[in-house]
CSV table of C-alpha atoms in Angstrom, one decimal:
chain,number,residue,atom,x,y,z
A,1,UNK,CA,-18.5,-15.0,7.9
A,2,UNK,CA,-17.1,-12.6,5.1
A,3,UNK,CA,-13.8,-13.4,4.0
A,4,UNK,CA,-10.8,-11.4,2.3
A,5,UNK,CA,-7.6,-11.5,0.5
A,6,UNK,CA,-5.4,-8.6,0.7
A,7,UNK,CA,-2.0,-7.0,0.9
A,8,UNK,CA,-0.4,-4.1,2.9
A,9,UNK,CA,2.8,-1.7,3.9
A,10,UNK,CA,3.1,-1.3,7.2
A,11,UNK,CA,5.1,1.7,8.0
A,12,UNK,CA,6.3,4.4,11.0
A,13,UNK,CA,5.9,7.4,9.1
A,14,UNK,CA,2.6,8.8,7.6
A,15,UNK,CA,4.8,11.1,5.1
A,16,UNK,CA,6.7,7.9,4.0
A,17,UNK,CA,3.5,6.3,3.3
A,18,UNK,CA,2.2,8.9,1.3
A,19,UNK,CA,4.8,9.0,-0.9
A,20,UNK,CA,5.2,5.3,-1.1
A,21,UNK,CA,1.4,5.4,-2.0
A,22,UNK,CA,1.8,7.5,-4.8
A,23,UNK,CA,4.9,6.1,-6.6
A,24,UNK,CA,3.2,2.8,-6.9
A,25,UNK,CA,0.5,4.4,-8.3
A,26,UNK,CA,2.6,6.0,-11.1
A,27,UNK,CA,4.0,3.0,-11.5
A,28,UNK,CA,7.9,4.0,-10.1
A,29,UNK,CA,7.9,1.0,-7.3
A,30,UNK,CA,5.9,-2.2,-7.6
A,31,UNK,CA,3.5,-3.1,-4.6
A,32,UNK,CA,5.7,-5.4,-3.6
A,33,UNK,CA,9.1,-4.0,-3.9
A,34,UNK,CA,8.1,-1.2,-2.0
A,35,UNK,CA,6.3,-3.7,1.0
A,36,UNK,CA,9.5,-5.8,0.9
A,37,UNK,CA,11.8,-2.7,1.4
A,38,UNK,CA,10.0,-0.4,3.3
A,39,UNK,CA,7.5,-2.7,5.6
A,40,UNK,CA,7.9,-3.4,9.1
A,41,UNK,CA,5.2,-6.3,8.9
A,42,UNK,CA,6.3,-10.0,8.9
A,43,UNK,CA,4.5,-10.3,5.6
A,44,UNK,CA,6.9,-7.9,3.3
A,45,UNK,CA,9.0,-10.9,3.0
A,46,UNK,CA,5.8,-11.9,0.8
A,47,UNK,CA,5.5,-8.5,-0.9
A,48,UNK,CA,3.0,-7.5,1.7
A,49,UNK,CA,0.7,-10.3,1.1
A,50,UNK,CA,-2.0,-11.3,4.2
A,51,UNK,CA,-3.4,-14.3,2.5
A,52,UNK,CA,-7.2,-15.1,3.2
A,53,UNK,CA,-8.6,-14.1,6.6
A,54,UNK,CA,-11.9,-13.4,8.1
A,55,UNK,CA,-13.6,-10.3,9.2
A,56,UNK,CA,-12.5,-9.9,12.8
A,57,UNK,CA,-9.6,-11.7,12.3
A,58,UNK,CA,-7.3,-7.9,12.4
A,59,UNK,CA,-7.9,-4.8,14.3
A,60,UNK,CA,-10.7,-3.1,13.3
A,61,UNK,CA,-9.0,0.0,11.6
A,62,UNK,CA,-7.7,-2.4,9.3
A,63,UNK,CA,-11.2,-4.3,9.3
A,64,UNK,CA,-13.4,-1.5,8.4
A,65,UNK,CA,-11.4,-1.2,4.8
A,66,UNK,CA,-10.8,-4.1,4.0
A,67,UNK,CA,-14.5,-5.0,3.9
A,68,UNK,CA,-15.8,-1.7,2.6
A,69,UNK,CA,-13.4,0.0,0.5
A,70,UNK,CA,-13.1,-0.7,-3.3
A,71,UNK,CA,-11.1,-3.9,-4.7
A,72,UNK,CA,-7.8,-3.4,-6.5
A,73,UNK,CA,-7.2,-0.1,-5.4
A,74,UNK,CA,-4.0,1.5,-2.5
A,75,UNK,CA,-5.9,2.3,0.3
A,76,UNK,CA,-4.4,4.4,3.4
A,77,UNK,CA,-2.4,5.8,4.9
A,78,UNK,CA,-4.6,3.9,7.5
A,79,UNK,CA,-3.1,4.8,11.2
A,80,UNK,CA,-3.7,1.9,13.8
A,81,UNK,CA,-1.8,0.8,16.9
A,82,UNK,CA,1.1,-0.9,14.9
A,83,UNK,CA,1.7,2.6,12.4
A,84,UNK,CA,0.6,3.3,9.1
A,85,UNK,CA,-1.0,0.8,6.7
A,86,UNK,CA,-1.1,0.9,2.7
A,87,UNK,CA,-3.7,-1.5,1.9
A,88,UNK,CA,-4.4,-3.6,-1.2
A,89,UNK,CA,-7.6,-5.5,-1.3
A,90,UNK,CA,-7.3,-8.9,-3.6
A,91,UNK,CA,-10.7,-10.2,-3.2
A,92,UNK,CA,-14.0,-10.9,-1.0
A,93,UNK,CA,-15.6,-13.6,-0.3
């Protein structure tokens, strides 16, 4: 069963995440300043970090980036039943 370590910033607001998404990518807010500010998951008291978990193991929004989409790199504003995700993937397995 694949496996993956990954990060993300749940939000309310697609705008928000947008520009959330782009100031860490110029480098104005860290990844994890910005999850433990801004996101409304349990995690941003970890900087937005999910651990390890297997495919399956979240909804299937979330799923189908996770284990497709490129390592190392924001990914979203992905919209599931809980808001709007920014995702960072860690690693595969």
């Amino acid at each position: 069963m694949p496996q993956a370590t990954a990060r993300h910033i749940l939000l309310n607001n697609e705008k928000l995440a947008r520009k959330l998404k782009k100031e860490i990518i110029t480098n104005e807010i860290t990844f994890e300043k910005a999850a433990k500010k801004f996101s409304k998951c349990p995690s941003s008291k970890r900087g937005g970090s999910l651990g390890t978990f297997k495919k399956g193991d979240m909804v299937k929004e979330f799923d189908n980036v996770i284990f497709s989409q490129d390592l190392n790199k924001i990914h979203g504003p992905i919209k599931t039943q809980f808001g709007f995700h920014l995702i960072e993937i860690m690693a595969r397995y």
